XYZ file of C-alpha atoms in Angstrom:
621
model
C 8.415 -19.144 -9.463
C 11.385 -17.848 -7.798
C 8.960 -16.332 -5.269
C 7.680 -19.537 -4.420
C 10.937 -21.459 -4.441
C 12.441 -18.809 -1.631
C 9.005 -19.263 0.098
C 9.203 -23.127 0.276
C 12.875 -22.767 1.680
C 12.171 -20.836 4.581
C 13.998 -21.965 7.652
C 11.391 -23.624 9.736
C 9.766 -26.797 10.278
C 8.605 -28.825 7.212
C 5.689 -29.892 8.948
C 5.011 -26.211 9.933
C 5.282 -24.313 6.384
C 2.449 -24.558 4.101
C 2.529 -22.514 1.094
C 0.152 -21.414 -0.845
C -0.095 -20.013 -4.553
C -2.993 -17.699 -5.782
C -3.320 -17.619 -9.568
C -6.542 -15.656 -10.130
C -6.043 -15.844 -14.038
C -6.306 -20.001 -13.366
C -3.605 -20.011 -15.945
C -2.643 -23.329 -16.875
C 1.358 -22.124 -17.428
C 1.400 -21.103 -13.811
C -0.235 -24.836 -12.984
C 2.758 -26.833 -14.826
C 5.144 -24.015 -13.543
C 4.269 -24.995 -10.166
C 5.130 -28.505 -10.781
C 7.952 -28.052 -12.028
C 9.138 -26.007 -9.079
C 8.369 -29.050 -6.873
C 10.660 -31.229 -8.754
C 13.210 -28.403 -8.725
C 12.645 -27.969 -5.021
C 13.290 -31.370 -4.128
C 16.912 -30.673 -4.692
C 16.949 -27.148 -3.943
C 16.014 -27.151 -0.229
C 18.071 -30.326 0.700
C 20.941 -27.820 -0.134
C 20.214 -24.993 1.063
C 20.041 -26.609 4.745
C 22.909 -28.557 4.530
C 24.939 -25.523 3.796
C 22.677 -23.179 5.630
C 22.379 -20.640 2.579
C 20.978 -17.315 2.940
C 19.978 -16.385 -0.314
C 17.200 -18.897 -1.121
C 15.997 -17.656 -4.043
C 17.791 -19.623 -6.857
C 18.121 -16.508 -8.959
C 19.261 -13.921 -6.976
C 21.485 -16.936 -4.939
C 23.543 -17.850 -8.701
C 23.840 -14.441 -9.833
C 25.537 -13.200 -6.586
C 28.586 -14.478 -4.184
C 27.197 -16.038 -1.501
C 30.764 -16.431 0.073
C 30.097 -12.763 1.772
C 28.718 -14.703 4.362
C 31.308 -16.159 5.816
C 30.493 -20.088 5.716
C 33.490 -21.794 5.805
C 31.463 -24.743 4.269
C 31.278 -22.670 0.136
C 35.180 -23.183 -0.052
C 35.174 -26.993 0.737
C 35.092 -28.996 -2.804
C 32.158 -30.737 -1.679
C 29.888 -27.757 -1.673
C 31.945 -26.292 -5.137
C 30.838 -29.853 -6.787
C 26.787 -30.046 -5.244
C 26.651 -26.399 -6.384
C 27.627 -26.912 -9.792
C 25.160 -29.630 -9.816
C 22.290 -27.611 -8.649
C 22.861 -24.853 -10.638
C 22.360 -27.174 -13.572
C 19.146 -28.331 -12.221
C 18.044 -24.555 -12.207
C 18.993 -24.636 -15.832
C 17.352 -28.021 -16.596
C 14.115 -26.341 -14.597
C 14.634 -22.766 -16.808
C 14.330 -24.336 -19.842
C 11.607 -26.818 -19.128
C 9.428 -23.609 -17.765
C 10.169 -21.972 -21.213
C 8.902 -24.969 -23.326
C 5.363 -24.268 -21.026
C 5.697 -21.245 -21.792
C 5.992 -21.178 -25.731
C 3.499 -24.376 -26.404
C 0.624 -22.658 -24.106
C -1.869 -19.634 -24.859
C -1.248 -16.335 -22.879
C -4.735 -16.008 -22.645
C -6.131 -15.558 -19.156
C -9.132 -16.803 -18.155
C -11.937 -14.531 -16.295
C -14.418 -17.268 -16.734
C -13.440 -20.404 -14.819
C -14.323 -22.769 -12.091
C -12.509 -22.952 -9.129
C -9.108 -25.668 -8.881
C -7.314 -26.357 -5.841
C -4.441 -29.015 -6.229
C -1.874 -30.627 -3.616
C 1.282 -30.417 -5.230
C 3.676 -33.566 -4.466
C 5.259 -36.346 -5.416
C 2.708 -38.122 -7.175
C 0.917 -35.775 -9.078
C 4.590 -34.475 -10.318
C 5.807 -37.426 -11.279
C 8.911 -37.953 -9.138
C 9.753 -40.907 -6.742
C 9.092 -40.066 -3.418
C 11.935 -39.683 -1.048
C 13.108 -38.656 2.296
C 13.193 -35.247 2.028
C 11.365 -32.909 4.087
C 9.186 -30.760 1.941
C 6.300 -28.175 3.143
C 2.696 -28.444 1.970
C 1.895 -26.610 -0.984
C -1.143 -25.629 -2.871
C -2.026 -24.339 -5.868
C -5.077 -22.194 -5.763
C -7.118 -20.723 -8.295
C -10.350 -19.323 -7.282
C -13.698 -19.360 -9.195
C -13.988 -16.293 -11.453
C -17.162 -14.799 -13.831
C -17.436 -12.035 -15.835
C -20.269 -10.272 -14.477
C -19.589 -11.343 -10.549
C -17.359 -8.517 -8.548
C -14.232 -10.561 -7.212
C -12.956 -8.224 -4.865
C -9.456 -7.812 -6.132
C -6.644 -8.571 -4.130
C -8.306 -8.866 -0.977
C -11.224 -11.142 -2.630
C -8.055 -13.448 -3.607
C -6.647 -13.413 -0.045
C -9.710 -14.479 1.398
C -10.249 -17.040 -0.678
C -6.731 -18.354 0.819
C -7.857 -17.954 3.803
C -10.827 -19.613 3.585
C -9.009 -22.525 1.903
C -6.007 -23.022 4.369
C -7.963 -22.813 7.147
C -9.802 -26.417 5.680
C -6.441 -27.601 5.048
C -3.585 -26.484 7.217
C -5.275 -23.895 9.715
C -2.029 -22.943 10.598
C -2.383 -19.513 13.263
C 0.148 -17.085 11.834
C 0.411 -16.080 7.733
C 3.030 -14.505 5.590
C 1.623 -12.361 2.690
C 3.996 -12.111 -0.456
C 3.424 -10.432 -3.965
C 4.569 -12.413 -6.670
C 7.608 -9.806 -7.776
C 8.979 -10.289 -4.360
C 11.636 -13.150 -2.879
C 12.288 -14.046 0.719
C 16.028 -12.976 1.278
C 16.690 -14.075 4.754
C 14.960 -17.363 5.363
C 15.101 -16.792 9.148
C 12.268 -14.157 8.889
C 9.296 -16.581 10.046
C 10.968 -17.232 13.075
C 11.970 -13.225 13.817
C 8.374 -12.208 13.363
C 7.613 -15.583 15.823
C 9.847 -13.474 18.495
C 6.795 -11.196 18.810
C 4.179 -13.184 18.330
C 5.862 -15.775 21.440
C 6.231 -12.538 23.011
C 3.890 -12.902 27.127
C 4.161 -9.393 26.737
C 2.283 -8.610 23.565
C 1.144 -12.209 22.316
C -2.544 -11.401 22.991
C -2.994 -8.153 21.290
C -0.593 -8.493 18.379
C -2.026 -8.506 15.133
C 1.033 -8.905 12.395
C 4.743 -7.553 12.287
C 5.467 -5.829 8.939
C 8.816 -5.790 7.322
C 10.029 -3.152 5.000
C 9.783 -3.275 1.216
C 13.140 -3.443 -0.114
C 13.786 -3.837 -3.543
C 17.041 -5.523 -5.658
C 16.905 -3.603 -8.891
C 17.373 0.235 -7.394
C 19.942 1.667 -9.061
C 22.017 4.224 -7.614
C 20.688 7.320 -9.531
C 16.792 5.787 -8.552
C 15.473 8.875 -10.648
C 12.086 7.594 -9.901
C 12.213 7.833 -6.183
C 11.312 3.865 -6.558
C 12.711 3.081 -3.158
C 9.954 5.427 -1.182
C 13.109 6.457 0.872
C 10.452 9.384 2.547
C 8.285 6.338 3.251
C 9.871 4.268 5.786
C 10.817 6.383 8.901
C 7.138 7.585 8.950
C 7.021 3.683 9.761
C 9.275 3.622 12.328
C 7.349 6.556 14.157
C 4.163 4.915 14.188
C 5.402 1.954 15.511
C 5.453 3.824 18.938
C 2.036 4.474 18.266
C 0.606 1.033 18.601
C 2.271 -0.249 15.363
C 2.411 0.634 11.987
C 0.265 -0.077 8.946
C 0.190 -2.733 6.610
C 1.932 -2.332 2.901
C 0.548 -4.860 0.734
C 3.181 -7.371 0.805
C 6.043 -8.516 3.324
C 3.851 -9.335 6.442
C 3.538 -11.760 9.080
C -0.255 -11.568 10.259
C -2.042 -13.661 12.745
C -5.135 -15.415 12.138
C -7.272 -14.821 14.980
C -6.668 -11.493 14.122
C -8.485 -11.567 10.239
C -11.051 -13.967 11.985
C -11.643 -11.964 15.181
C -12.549 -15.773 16.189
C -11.460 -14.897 20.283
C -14.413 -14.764 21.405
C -15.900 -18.330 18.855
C -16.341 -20.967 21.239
C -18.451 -24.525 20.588
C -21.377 -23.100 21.639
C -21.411 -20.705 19.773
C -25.120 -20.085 17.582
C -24.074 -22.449 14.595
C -26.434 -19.486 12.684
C -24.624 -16.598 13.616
C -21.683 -18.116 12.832
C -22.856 -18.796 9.066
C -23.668 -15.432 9.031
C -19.886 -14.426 9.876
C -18.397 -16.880 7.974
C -20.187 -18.204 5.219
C -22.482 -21.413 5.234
C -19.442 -23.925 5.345
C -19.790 -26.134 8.505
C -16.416 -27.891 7.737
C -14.876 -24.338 7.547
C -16.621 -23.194 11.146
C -15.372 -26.344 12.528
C -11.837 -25.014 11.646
C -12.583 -22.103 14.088
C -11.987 -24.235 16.680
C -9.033 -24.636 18.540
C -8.641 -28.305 18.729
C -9.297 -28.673 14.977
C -7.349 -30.876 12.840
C -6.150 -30.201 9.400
C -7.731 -32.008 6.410
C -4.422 -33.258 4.240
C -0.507 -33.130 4.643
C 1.481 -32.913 1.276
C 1.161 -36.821 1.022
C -2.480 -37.127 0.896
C -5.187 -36.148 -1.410
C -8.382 -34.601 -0.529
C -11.427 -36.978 0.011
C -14.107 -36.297 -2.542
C -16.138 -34.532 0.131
C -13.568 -32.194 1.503
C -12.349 -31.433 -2.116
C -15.934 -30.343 -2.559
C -16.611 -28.045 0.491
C -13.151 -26.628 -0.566
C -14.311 -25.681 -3.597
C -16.964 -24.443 -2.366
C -15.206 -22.090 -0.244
C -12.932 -21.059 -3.752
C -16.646 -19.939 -5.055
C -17.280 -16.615 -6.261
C -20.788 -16.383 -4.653
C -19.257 -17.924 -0.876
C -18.644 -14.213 0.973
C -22.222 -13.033 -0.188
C -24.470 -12.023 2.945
C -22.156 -13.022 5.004
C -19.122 -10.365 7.035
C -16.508 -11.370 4.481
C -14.611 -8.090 3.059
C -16.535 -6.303 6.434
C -15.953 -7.549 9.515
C -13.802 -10.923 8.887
C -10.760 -11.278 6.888
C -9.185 -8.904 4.814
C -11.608 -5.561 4.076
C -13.380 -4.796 0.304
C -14.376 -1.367 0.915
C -11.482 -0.165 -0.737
C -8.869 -0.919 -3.481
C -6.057 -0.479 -0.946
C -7.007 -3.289 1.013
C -3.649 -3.343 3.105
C -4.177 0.528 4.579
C -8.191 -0.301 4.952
C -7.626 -3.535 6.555
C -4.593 -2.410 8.910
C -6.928 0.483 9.753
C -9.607 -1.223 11.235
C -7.369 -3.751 13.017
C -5.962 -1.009 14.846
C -9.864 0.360 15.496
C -10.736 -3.080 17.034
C -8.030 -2.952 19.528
C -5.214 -5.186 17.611
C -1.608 -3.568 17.280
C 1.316 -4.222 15.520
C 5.164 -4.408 14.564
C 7.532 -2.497 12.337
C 10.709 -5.016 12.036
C 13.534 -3.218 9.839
C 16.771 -5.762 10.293
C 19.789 -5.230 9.190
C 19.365 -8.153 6.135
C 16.220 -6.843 4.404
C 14.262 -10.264 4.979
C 12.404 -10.091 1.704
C 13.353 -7.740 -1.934
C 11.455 -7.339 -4.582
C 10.770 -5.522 -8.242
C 10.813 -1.802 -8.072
C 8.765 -0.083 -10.785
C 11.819 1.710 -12.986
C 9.825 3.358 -15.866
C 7.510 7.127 -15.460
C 3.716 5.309 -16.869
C 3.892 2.392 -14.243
C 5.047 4.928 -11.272
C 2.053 7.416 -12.336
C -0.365 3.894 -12.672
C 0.458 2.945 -9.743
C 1.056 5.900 -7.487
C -2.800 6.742 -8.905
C -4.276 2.810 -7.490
C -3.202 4.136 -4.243
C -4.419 7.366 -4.023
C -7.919 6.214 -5.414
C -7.970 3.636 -3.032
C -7.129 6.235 0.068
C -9.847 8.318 -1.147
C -12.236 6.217 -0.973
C -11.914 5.849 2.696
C -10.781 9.658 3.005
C -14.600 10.997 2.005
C -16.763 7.865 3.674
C -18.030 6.802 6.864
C -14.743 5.203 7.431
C -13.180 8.540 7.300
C -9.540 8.487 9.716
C -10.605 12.174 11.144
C -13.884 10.428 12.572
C -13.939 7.069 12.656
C -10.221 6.193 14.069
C -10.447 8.856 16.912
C -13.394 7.057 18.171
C -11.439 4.067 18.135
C -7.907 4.511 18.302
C -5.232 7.275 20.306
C -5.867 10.977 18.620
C -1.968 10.645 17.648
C -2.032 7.180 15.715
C -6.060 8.251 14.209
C -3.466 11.364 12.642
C -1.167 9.229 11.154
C -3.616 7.055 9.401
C -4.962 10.641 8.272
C -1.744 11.894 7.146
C -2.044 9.035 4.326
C -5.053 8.986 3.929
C -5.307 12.951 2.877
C -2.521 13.161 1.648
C -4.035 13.403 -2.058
C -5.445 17.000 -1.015
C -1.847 18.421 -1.277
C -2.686 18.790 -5.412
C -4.830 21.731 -4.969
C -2.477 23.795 -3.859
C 0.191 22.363 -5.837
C -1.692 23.458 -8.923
C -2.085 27.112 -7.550
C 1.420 27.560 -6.802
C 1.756 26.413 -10.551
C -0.515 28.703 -11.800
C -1.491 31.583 -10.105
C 1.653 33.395 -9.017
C 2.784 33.134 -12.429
C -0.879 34.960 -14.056
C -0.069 37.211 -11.482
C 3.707 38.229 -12.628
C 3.028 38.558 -16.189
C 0.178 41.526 -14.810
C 1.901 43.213 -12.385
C 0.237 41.798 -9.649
C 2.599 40.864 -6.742
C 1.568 38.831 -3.904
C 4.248 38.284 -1.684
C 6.240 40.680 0.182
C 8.794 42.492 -1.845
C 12.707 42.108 -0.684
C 13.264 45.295 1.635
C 9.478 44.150 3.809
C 10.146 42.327 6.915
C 7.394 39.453 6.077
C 10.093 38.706 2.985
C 12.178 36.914 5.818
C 9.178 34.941 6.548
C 8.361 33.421 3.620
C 12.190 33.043 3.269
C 12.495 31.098 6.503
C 9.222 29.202 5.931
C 10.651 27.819 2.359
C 14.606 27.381 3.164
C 13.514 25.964 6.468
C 11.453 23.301 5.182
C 14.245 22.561 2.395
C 17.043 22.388 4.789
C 14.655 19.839 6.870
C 14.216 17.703 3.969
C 18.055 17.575 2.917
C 18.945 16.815 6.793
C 16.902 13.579 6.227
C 18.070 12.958 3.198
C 21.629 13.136 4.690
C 20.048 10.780 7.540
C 19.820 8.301 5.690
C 23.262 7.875 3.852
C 21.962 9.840 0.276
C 23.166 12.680 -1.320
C 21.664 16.212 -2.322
C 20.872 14.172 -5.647
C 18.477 12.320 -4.039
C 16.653 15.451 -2.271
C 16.358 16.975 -5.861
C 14.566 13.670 -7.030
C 12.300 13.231 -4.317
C 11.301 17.198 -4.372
C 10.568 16.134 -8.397
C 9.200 13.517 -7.882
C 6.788 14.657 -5.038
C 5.585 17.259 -7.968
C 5.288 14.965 -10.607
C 3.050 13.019 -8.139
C 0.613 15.883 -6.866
C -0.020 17.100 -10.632
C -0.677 13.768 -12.247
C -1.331 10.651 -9.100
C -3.018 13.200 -6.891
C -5.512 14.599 -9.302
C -6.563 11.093 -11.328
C -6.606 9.632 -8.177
C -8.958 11.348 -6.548
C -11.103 12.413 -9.501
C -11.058 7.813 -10.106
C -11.896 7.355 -6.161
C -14.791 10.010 -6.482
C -16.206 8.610 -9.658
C -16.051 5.269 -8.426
C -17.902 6.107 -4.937
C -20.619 7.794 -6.980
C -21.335 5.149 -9.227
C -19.719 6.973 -12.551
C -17.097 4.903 -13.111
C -16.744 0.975 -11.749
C -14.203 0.111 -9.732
C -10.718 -1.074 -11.058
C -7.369 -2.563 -10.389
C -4.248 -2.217 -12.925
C -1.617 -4.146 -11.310
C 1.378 -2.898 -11.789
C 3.662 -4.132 -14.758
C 6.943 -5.298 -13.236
C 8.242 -7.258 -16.247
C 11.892 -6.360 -17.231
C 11.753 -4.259 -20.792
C 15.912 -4.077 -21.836
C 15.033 -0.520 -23.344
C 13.639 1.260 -19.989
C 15.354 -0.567 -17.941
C 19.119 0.509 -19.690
C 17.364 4.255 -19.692
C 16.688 3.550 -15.680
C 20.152 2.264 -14.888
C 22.124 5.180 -16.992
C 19.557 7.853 -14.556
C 17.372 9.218 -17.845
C 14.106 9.378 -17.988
C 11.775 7.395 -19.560
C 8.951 9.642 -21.169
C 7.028 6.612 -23.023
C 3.499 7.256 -21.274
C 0.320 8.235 -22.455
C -0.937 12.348 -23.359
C -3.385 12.104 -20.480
C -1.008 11.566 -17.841
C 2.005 13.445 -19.381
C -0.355 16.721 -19.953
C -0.607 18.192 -16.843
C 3.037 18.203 -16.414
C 4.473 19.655 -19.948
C 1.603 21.748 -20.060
C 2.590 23.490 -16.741
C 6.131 23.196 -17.057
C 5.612 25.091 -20.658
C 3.386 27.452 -18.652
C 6.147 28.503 -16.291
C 9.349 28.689 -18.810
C 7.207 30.957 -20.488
C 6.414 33.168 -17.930
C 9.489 33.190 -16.390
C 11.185 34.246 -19.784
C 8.781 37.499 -19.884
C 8.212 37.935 -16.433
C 12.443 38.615 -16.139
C 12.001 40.971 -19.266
C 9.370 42.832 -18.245
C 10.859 43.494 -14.461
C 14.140 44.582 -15.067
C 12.393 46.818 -17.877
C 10.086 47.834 -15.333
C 12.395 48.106 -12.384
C 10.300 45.630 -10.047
C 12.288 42.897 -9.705
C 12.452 43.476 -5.591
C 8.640 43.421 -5.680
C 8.466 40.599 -7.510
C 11.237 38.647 -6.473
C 9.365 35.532 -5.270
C 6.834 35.394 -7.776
C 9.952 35.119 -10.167
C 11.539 32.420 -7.739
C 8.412 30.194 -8.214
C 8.559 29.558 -11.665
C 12.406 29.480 -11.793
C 12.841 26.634 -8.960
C 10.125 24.436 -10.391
C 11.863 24.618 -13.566
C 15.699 23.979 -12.797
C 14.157 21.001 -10.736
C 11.907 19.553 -13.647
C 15.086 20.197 -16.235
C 14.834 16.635 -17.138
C 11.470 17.542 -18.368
C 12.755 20.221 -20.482
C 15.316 17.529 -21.829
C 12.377 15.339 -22.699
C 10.206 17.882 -24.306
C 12.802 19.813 -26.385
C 16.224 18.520 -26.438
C 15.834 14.623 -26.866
C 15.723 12.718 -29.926
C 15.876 8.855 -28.599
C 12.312 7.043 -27.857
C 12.367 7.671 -24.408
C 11.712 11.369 -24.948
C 8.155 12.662 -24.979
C 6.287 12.780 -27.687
C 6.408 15.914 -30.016
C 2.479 15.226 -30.212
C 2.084 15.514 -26.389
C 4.442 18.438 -26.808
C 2.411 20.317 -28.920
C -1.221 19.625 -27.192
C 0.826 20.574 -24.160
C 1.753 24.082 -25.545
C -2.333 24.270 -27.037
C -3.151 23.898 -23.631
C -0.684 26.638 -22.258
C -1.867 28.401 -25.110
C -5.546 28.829 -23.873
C -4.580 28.938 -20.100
C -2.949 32.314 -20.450
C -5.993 34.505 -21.312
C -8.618 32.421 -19.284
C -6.225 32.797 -16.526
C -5.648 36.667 -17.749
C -9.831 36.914 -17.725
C -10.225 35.424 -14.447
C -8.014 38.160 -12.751
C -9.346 40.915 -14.724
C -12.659 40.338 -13.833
């Protein structure tokens, strides 16, 4: 709820700000929660503009100083005295969650009709007053078991579809649920742009960073995608940069491509577009009024044609998920979506201030990062190998340069092919006497030399860049290989499967709830090795692979007198496994629950076990 508090808070015009909250499980905890957050609210923003408080999310705002800021108004006694008070209402709202909480079912529904609800005074059960509050709506659309629902972009249309019956308001801001608006000015920063004579017309939505509040400073997982962001800031030179899933402004029009929709439009091409709604096509319209303020209840017949538009079967045969609103072709929605605005002429904004205007959850344990590192790369592969394909598709449409950059994602995956030779073949080859690279006293040794310390040195300078230490280029560089031998490969194998018709199409979210254990293992910088054999596998099974050839590979050369000949084949195996030592911690040094498992282990050293002669019969023969 904190989410939607911050969200409701936002420093702009009550009459402006409509908010609206997806719950596709229709839960009914989330329903009461959402009450209860209006009654909580109804204190919480009258405070937070008469101060002018930054930090308008109620648990981030009491568990920090807010003083930093510099308001002369937090020392005054008044402000000591109304905070007190409203950080008992937080408490009072706390524990009334919890008693929804423990006297409901956690069961979530896939099997229920659609229920939209104005949230305000009445239906919450509070005397109305004069404060200004923003609309908001709780939205749960229609889901059945055996009809696709599109994911998260099925979900975001469906709020589309809805707000545009009720508030139609031109610009939208996209938030996950694990994620808090931290600057409440950000509505009107991204407005800067969209006001803007210069760009108005063409821009399509500004995207902020993700920033996150529970990094720690060790961030073993890499969690804060530190490699991530400048690639950002590059493309935004290039027309703008992509969208991430959460933390955007976007505009309307732009979802609706409605420019060229006037009233004369053929009313049956128009159902085609958009569905069969008539109410909803009259919202295309620029001089369209909006159905209900947060006073006012929904006449019978527009709280039926909004259902309607909540349905599961509304978006079939019509350009919903294809040409209007946000795109189904892929489970990375955000990348396929941004994509093809940029095709169809739209461009956009990276906005990085100095206050990160919205933080969220970081993932902070191994299975989650592999889970959800693996969503993405399915989802990129699925447009990487179709029609949609960035190499042919977005140079028809787009600047060669910004078509690359979209392909630099979206091929990204293909980087665990080679991974997996570098893993394996150079080291079949030392324990046989085969050398491949240049020995010491060849001229092409300085080559290889310059081509590996080169690219090294590159990475640490950017690491340095950025205000982090050599600590953080050893994690990335581990982290990048933990990626390519576990995301990379699942990923790709799931996108294939799922184009082909072998395996349906899924979304695991990603499971951002707080576990004491991992997240005390997180903070202290240890790993957390609590993940499955099939993702854990690849990675001891290799990392086996090279200790063990390394520890013959040095026996047998100095016994053999080679070691100049084989100097880099010996490197190979010896960097990857100084730079995986946590690894080597987990496997055979650890005795707490976050090691891995002495099962996985084992299968992992069967594995190495067979590799050895296959590999040894594949290079004989």
């Amino acid at each position: 709820m904190n989410t939607l508090i911050s969200a409701m808070a936002l420093e702009y015009p009550a009459d402006k700000l409509h908010v609206y909250l997806s719950d596709d499980g229709g839960s009914s905890v989330t329903f009461q929660a959402v009450k209860e957050a209006w009654k909580f609210l109804k204190w919480w923003i009258p405070f937070c503009r008469k101060y002018e408080v930054k930090t308008r999310c109620p648990v981030a705002y009491f568990s920090a100083d807010e003083s930093e800021d510099g308001n002369e108004k937090f020392s005054s006694s008044e402000f000591i005295a109304e905070k007190k008070k409203i950080e008992e209402k937080y408490d009072e709202f706390k524990c009334r969650i919890l008693k929804i909480v423990e006297n409901a079912s956690s069961f979530t529904s896939r099997d229920h009709d659609p229920l939209i609800q104005v949230i305000n005074d009445e239906n919450c059960g509070v005397d109305s007053d004069k404060t200004e509050m923003p609309l908001l709506v709780y939205v749960s659309r229609e889901k059945r078991p055996f009809h696709p629902h599109h994911f998260n972009a099925g979900a975001l249309n469906v709020l589309l579809r809805v707000s545009g019956l009720i508030s139609n308001s031109p610009y939208i801001l996209v938030l996950d649920c694990d994620m808090y608006c931290n600057d409440p000015t950000s509505a009107r920063q991204a407005m800067c742009f969209f006001l803007d004579p210069k760009i108005s017309s063409k821009l399509g939505f500004v995207q902020f960073p993700q920033k996150f509040h529970n990094i720690s400073e060790n961030d073993i997982y890499d969690s804060q995608l530190r490699f991530f962001w400048p690639k950002l800031e590059g493309v935004d030179g290039l027309r703008g940069s992509m969208l991430v899933g959460t933390g955007f402004y976007i505009k309307r029009e732009a979802l609706y491509r409605t420019s060229n929709v006037q009233e004369d439009n053929d009313l049956v091409q128009l159902q085609k577009a958009f569905g069969p709604s008539y109410e909803f096509i009259k919202s295309l319209q620029e001089n369209y009024k909006q159905n209900a303020s947060k006073d006012e209840e929904f006449s019978g017949v527009s709280l039926k044609e909004i259902r309607f538009l909540a349905s599961c079967g509304y978006d079939n045969s019509t350009k919903w998920g294809k040409e209007v609103g946000f795109r189904y072709f892929s489970v990375l929605e955000d990348y396929f979506t941004s994509f093809n605005l940029h095709c169809n002429g739209w461009i956009s904004v990276y906005l990085d201030p100095a206050r990160p205007c919205f933080l969220g959850s970081a993932t902070t344990n191994l299975k989650e990062i592999i889970v959800q590192y693996t969503r993405w790369v399915a989802g990129l592969v699925e447009v990487a190998v179709s029609r949609f394909s960035t190499l042919i598709y977005g140079p028809l449409r787009m600047s060669t340069l910004q078509s690359m950059c979209f392909a630099e994602s979206a091929y990204d995956f293909l980087i665990f092919l080679p991974v997996y030779c570098l893993a394996i073949v150079p080291q079949l080859c030392l324990l046989h006497g085969i050398h491949l690279y240049p020995k010491v006293s060849n001229p092409f040794f300085i080559v290889f030399s310059f081509l590996f310390l080169s690219s090294q040195l590159k990475h640490i300078q950017e690491v340095f860049s950025s205000g982090h230490s050599i600590r953080t280029w050893a994690i990335e560089q581990r982290i990048w290989m933990l990626r390519s031998l576990t995301c990379y490969m699942y990923g790709t194998l799931n996108g294939i499967l799922e184009m082909i018709g072998l395996r349906a199409a899924s979304f695991l979210p990603t499971d951002k709830a707080v576990n004491d254990e991992q997240s005390k293992l997180y903070q202290m910088g240890i790993y957390d090795f609590q993940a499955s054999g099939l993702l854990l596998a690849p990675l001891c099974t290799l990392y086996i692979l090279n200790l063990v050839v390394f520890v013959i590979g040095v026996t047998k050369i100095f016994h053999i007198q080679q070691a100049s000949k084989m100097f880099i084949q010996l490197f190979i195996p010896l960097f990857g496994i100084l730079i995986n030592y946590p690894l080597f911690e987990g496997m055979f040094l650890r005795k707490d629950d976050g090691r891995v498992a002495p099962s996985i282990t084992l299968l992992s050293a069967a594995l190495c076990i067979i590799i050895l002669p296959f590999g040894s019969l594949v290079l004989i023969y």
